[in-house]
PDB file of C-alpha atoms in Angstrom:
ATOM      1  CA  UNK A  30     -59.658-124.536-111.506  1.00  0.00           C
ATOM      2  CA  UNK A  31     -61.464-123.730-108.263  1.00  0.00           C
ATOM      3  CA  UNK A  32     -58.264-122.235-106.987  1.00  0.00           C
ATOM      4  CA  UNK A  33     -57.974-119.639-109.981  1.00  0.00           C
ATOM      5  CA  UNK A  34     -61.685-118.799-108.608  1.00  0.00           C
ATOM      6  CA  UNK A  35     -60.650-117.699-105.294  1.00  0.00           C
ATOM      7  CA  UNK A  36     -57.827-115.830-106.495  1.00  0.00           C
ATOM      8  CA  UNK A  37     -58.884-111.813-106.676  1.00  0.00           C
ATOM      9  CA  UNK A  38     -56.050-108.722-107.201  1.00  0.00           C
ATOM     10  CA  UNK A  39     -57.268-107.595-104.123  1.00  0.00           C
ATOM     11  CA  UNK A  40     -55.306-110.474-102.250  1.00  0.00           C
ATOM     12  CA  UNK A  41     -52.288-107.993-101.488  1.00  0.00           C
ATOM     13  CA  UNK A  42     -49.360-110.865-102.878  1.00  0.00           C
ATOM     14  CA  UNK A  43     -51.476-111.141-106.009  1.00  0.00           C
ATOM     15  CA  UNK A  44     -51.518-107.490-106.613  1.00  0.00           C
ATOM     16  CA  UNK A  45     -47.911-107.139-105.511  1.00  0.00           C
ATOM     17  CA  UNK A  46     -46.145-109.834-107.853  1.00  0.00           C
ATOM     18  CA  UNK A  47     -48.385-107.865-110.610  1.00  0.00           C
ATOM     19  CA  UNK A  48     -46.743-104.494-110.076  1.00  0.00           C
ATOM     20  CA  UNK A  49     -43.229-106.079-109.499  1.00  0.00           C
ATOM     21  CA  UNK A  50     -43.763-108.131-113.035  1.00  0.00           C
ATOM     22  CA  UNK A  51     -45.650-105.025-114.969  1.00  0.00           C
ATOM     23  CA  UNK A  52     -44.487-101.798-114.005  1.00  0.00           C
ATOM     24  CA  UNK A  53     -41.418-101.463-115.448  1.00  0.00           C
ATOM     25  CA  UNK A  54     -42.983-103.337-118.553  1.00  0.00           C
ATOM     26  CA  UNK A  55     -46.048-100.309-118.330  1.00  0.00           C
ATOM     27  CA  UNK A  56     -43.399 -97.486-117.785  1.00  0.00           C
ATOM     28  CA  UNK A  57     -41.443 -98.540-120.514  1.00  0.00           C
ATOM     29  CA  UNK A  58     -44.255 -99.041-122.855  1.00  0.00           C
ATOM     30  CA  UNK A  59     -45.757 -95.116-121.641  1.00  0.00           C
ATOM     31  CA  UNK A  60     -41.823 -93.616-122.364  1.00  0.00           C
ATOM     32  CA  UNK A  61     -40.930 -94.758-125.493  1.00  0.00           C
ATOM     33  CA  UNK A  62     -44.513 -94.784-126.930  1.00  0.00           C
ATOM     34  CA  UNK A  63     -45.252 -90.984-125.317  1.00  0.00           C
ATOM     35  CA  UNK A  64     -41.619 -89.676-124.239  1.00  0.00           C
ATOM     36  CA  UNK A  65     -40.875 -88.638-121.101  1.00  0.00           C
ATOM     37  CA  UNK A  66     -43.530 -85.578-121.138  1.00  0.00           C
ATOM     38  CA  UNK A  67     -46.628 -87.517-120.222  1.00  0.00           C
ATOM     39  CA  UNK A  68     -44.581 -88.490-117.041  1.00  0.00           C
ATOM     40  CA  UNK A  69     -44.744 -92.668-117.488  1.00  0.00           C
ATOM     41  CA  UNK A  70     -43.771 -92.375-114.007  1.00  0.00           C
ATOM     42  CA  UNK A  71     -47.142 -90.863-112.411  1.00  0.00           C
ATOM     43  CA  UNK A  72     -49.228 -92.530-115.524  1.00  0.00           C
ATOM     44  CA  UNK A  73     -47.790 -96.028-114.597  1.00  0.00           C
ATOM     45  CA  UNK A  74     -48.925 -95.505-110.185  1.00  0.00           C
ATOM     46  CA  UNK A  75     -52.632 -94.300-111.397  1.00  0.00           C
ATOM     47  CA  UNK A  76     -53.024 -97.109-113.934  1.00  0.00           C
ATOM     48  CA  UNK A  77     -51.986 -99.733-110.133  1.00  0.00           C
ATOM     49  CA  UNK A  78     -54.107 -97.245-108.480  1.00  0.00           C
ATOM     50  CA  UNK A  79     -57.172 -97.685-111.083  1.00  0.00           C
ATOM     51  CA  UNK A  80     -56.516-101.191-110.725  1.00  0.00           C
ATOM     52  CA  UNK A  81     -56.462-101.570-106.912  1.00  0.00           C
ATOM     53  CA  UNK A  82     -60.151 -99.651-107.200  1.00  0.00           C
ATOM     54  CA  UNK A  83     -61.588-102.218-109.780  1.00  0.00           C
ATOM     55  CA  UNK A  84     -59.575-105.158-108.536  1.00  0.00           C
ATOM     56  CA  UNK A  85     -62.461-107.052-107.842  1.00  0.00           C
ATOM     57  CA  UNK A  86     -64.182-107.331-111.767  1.00  0.00           C
ATOM     58  CA  UNK A  87     -60.674-107.621-112.880  1.00  0.00           C
ATOM     59  CA  UNK A  88     -59.174-111.024-112.708  1.00  0.00           C
ATOM     60  CA  UNK A  89     -55.536-111.762-112.408  1.00  0.00           C
ATOM     61  CA  UNK A  90     -55.128-113.140-115.795  1.00  0.00           C
ATOM     62  CA  UNK A  91     -56.949-109.976-117.483  1.00  0.00           C
ATOM     63  CA  UNK A  92     -54.831-107.484-115.619  1.00  0.00           C
ATOM     64  CA  UNK A  93     -51.937-107.251-117.787  1.00  0.00           C
ATOM     65  CA  UNK A  94     -54.222-106.002-120.470  1.00  0.00           C
ATOM     66  CA  UNK A  95     -56.041-103.685-118.303  1.00  0.00           C
ATOM     67  CA  UNK A  96     -53.354-102.005-116.662  1.00  0.00           C
ATOM     68  CA  UNK A  97     -51.863-101.029-120.313  1.00  0.00           C
ATOM     69  CA  UNK A  98     -55.299-100.151-121.944  1.00  0.00           C
ATOM     70  CA  UNK A  99     -55.836 -98.195-119.401  1.00  0.00           C
ATOM     71  CA  UNK A 100     -51.706 -96.659-119.318  1.00  0.00           C
ATOM     72  CA  UNK A 101     -52.488 -95.458-122.634  1.00  0.00           C
ATOM     73  CA  UNK A 102     -55.868 -94.404-122.285  1.00  0.00           C
ATOM     74  CA  UNK A 103     -54.320 -91.874-119.674  1.00  0.00           C
ATOM     75  CA  UNK A 104     -52.067 -90.609-121.948  1.00  0.00           C
ATOM     76  CA  UNK A 105     -54.370 -90.252-124.699  1.00  0.00           C
ATOM     77  CA  UNK A 106     -56.593 -88.100-122.090  1.00  0.00           C
ATOM     78  CA  UNK A 107     -54.200 -86.084-121.219  1.00  0.00           C
ATOM     79  CA  UNK A 108     -52.719 -84.792-124.544  1.00  0.00           C
ATOM     80  CA  UNK A 109     -56.155 -84.431-125.752  1.00  0.00           C
ATOM     81  CA  UNK A 110     -57.002 -81.998-123.181  1.00  0.00           C
ATOM     82  CA  UNK A 111     -53.235 -80.295-123.717  1.00  0.00           C
ATOM     83  CA  UNK A 112     -54.269 -80.153-126.908  1.00  0.00           C
ATOM     84  CA  UNK A 113     -58.256 -78.298-126.145  1.00  0.00           C
ATOM     85  CA  UNK A 114     -56.175 -76.233-124.148  1.00  0.00           C
ATOM     86  CA  UNK A 115     -54.351 -75.126-127.008  1.00  0.00           C
ATOM     87  CA  UNK A 116     -56.979 -74.442-128.922  1.00  0.00           C
ATOM     88  CA  UNK A 117     -58.670 -72.001-126.120  1.00  0.00           C
ATOM     89  CA  UNK A 118     -55.764 -70.290-125.772  1.00  0.00           C
ATOM     90  CA  UNK A 119     -55.412 -69.928-129.573  1.00  0.00           C
ATOM     91  CA  UNK A 120     -59.134 -68.690-129.710  1.00  0.00           C
ATOM     92  CA  UNK A 121     -59.104 -66.664-126.590  1.00  0.00           C
ATOM     93  CA  UNK A 122     -55.814 -65.146-127.081  1.00  0.00           C
ATOM     94  CA  UNK A 123     -57.243 -60.956-126.866  1.00  0.00           C
ATOM     95  CA  UNK A 124     -61.115 -60.788-126.831  1.00  0.00           C
ATOM     96  CA  UNK A 125     -61.200 -57.431-125.523  1.00  0.00           C
ATOM     97  CA  UNK A 126     -59.721 -54.643-125.062  1.00  0.00           C
ATOM     98  CA  UNK A 127     -59.419 -51.154-122.475  1.00  0.00           C
ATOM     99  CA  UNK A 128     -59.749 -48.581-124.918  1.00  0.00           C
ATOM    100  CA  UNK A 129     -62.635 -47.178-126.463  1.00  0.00           C
ATOM    101  CA  UNK A 130     -64.690 -48.021-129.768  1.00  0.00           C
ATOM    102  CA  UNK A 131     -63.681 -43.977-130.433  1.00  0.00           C
ATOM    103  CA  UNK A 132     -60.017 -44.478-129.848  1.00  0.00           C
ATOM    104  CA  UNK A 133     -59.993 -47.738-131.721  1.00  0.00           C
ATOM    105  CA  UNK A 134     -61.627 -46.054-134.431  1.00  0.00           C
ATOM    106  CA  UNK A 135     -59.283 -43.060-134.836  1.00  0.00           C
ATOM    107  CA  UNK A 136     -56.551 -44.754-134.507  1.00  0.00           C
ATOM    108  CA  UNK A 137     -57.133 -47.185-137.708  1.00  0.00           C
ATOM    109  CA  UNK A 138     -57.879 -44.204-139.613  1.00  0.00           C
ATOM    110  CA  UNK A 139     -54.542 -42.509-138.592  1.00  0.00           C
ATOM    111  CA  UNK A 140     -52.854 -45.152-139.517  1.00  0.00           C
ATOM    112  CA  UNK A 141     -54.489 -45.392-142.629  1.00  0.00           C
ATOM    113  CA  UNK A 142     -53.543 -41.295-143.267  1.00  0.00           C
ATOM    114  CA  UNK A 143     -49.968 -42.049-141.974  1.00  0.00           C
ATOM    115  CA  UNK A 144     -49.559 -45.394-144.225  1.00  0.00           C
ATOM    116  CA  UNK A 145     -50.856 -43.341-147.518  1.00  0.00           C
ATOM    117  CA  UNK A 146     -48.624 -40.103-146.848  1.00  0.00           C
ATOM    118  CA  UNK A 147     -45.682 -42.581-146.589  1.00  0.00           C
ATOM    119  CA  UNK A 148     -47.061 -43.955-150.089  1.00  0.00           C
ATOM    120  CA  UNK A 149     -47.080 -40.630-151.894  1.00  0.00           C
ATOM    121  CA  UNK A 150     -43.682 -39.493-150.018  1.00  0.00           C
ATOM    122  CA  UNK A 151     -40.571 -39.593-152.837  1.00  0.00           C
ATOM    123  CA  UNK A 152     -39.072 -42.626-152.164  1.00  0.00           C
ATOM    124  CA  UNK A 153     -35.593 -41.515-151.205  1.00  0.00           C
ATOM    125  CA  UNK A 154     -37.583 -39.486-148.038  1.00  0.00           C
ATOM    126  CA  UNK A 155     -39.412 -42.454-147.580  1.00  0.00           C
ATOM    127  CA  UNK A 156     -36.556 -45.248-147.507  1.00  0.00           C
ATOM    128  CA  UNK A 157     -34.137 -42.835-145.333  1.00  0.00           C
ATOM    129  CA  UNK A 158     -37.276 -42.341-142.522  1.00  0.00           C
ATOM    130  CA  UNK A 159     -38.179 -45.646-142.256  1.00  0.00           C
ATOM    131  CA  UNK A 160     -34.787 -47.187-142.140  1.00  0.00           C
ATOM    132  CA  UNK A 161     -34.157 -44.933-139.708  1.00  0.00           C
ATOM    133  CA  UNK A 162     -37.619 -44.712-137.223  1.00  0.00           C
ATOM    134  CA  UNK A 163     -39.027 -48.270-138.374  1.00  0.00           C
ATOM    135  CA  UNK A 164     -35.801 -50.556-138.220  1.00  0.00           C
ATOM    136  CA  UNK A 165     -33.573 -47.934-135.889  1.00  0.00           C
ATOM    137  CA  UNK A 166     -30.871 -48.256-138.250  1.00  0.00           C
ATOM    138  CA  UNK A 167     -28.016 -45.522-137.265  1.00  0.00           C
ATOM    139  CA  UNK A 168     -27.492 -42.726-139.637  1.00  0.00           C
ATOM    140  CA  UNK A 169     -23.957 -43.754-140.758  1.00  0.00           C
ATOM    141  CA  UNK A 170     -25.547 -47.210-141.284  1.00  0.00           C
ATOM    142  CA  UNK A 171     -27.876 -45.642-143.686  1.00  0.00           C
ATOM    143  CA  UNK A 172     -25.471 -43.520-145.492  1.00  0.00           C
ATOM    144  CA  UNK A 173     -23.654 -46.690-146.388  1.00  0.00           C
ATOM    145  CA  UNK A 174     -26.474 -48.487-147.730  1.00  0.00           C
ATOM    146  CA  UNK A 175     -27.911 -45.906-149.569  1.00  0.00           C
ATOM    147  CA  UNK A 176     -24.724 -45.104-150.879  1.00  0.00           C
ATOM    148  CA  UNK A 177     -24.717 -41.490-149.637  1.00  0.00           C
ATOM    149  CA  UNK A 178     -23.502 -39.305-147.002  1.00  0.00           C
ATOM    150  CA  UNK A 179     -24.465 -39.052-143.697  1.00  0.00           C
ATOM    151  CA  UNK A 180     -25.298 -35.027-144.473  1.00  0.00           C
ATOM    152  CA  UNK A 181     -27.979 -36.454-146.816  1.00  0.00           C
ATOM    153  CA  UNK A 182     -29.461 -38.898-144.445  1.00  0.00           C
ATOM    154  CA  UNK A 183     -29.838 -36.559-141.882  1.00  0.00           C
ATOM    155  CA  UNK A 184     -31.807 -34.028-144.579  1.00  0.00           C
ATOM    156  CA  UNK A 185     -33.721 -37.003-145.681  1.00  0.00           C
ATOM    157  CA  UNK A 186     -35.368 -38.063-142.706  1.00  0.00           C
ATOM    158  CA  UNK A 187     -35.776 -34.861-141.492  1.00  0.00           C
ATOM    159  CA  UNK A 188     -37.523 -33.935-144.595  1.00  0.00           C
ATOM    160  CA  UNK A 189     -40.230 -37.052-144.043  1.00  0.00           C
ATOM    161  CA  UNK A 190     -40.176 -35.994-140.808  1.00  0.00           C
ATOM    162  CA  UNK A 191     -41.684 -32.208-142.203  1.00  0.00           C
ATOM    163  CA  UNK A 192     -44.044 -34.221-144.618  1.00  0.00           C
ATOM    164  CA  UNK A 193     -45.394 -36.119-141.903  1.00  0.00           C
ATOM    165  CA  UNK A 194     -45.977 -33.380-139.716  1.00  0.00           C
ATOM    166  CA  UNK A 195     -47.369 -30.714-142.030  1.00  0.00           C
ATOM    167  CA  UNK A 196     -49.991 -33.265-143.604  1.00  0.00           C
ATOM    168  CA  UNK A 197     -51.036 -35.496-140.587  1.00  0.00           C
ATOM    169  CA  UNK A 198     -52.703 -33.958-137.574  1.00  0.00           C
ATOM    170  CA  UNK A 199     -51.466 -35.064-134.215  1.00  0.00           C
ATOM    171  CA  UNK A 200     -47.728 -36.339-135.257  1.00  0.00           C
ATOM    172  CA  UNK A 201     -44.975 -36.299-133.052  1.00  0.00           C
ATOM    173  CA  UNK A 202     -41.903 -38.498-133.522  1.00  0.00           C
ATOM    174  CA  UNK A 203     -39.238 -39.047-130.686  1.00  0.00           C
TER     175      UNK A 203
END
């Protein structure tokens, strides 16, 4: 009994023995439980470092439990930190712009007018225009989709463009 009290984890031979016995088990435990993303090699090393820093308070009999608990808690803390970072990135995606408030308001009004004009436009013009300009379809593809000639598609796109230009101030499309 007296011999157990004299031995501590701070003794080099005991610490080395613990490392040889437990390092692979801790590594495998972390790898199987959390995968390689938790970096089980580094976490195992850090757990042994914490054991060394607390060698006076941890008995050799409790070392195994200490190491597994510390290693598991380190990974859980790392995962919590990653979750916090992810939530922070989601929350702070775009809180400011370089545009003036007037520009943002004008842009919203312009978009609203643009959508209203498109809604009022004849369906054949609107469909041809949106397929051409919004979806970047070629006129030949649009003609095949709609079952009309390329000339008809050209006319419909041109007519839609002219309607937008007449009714929407500052409309310019390339």
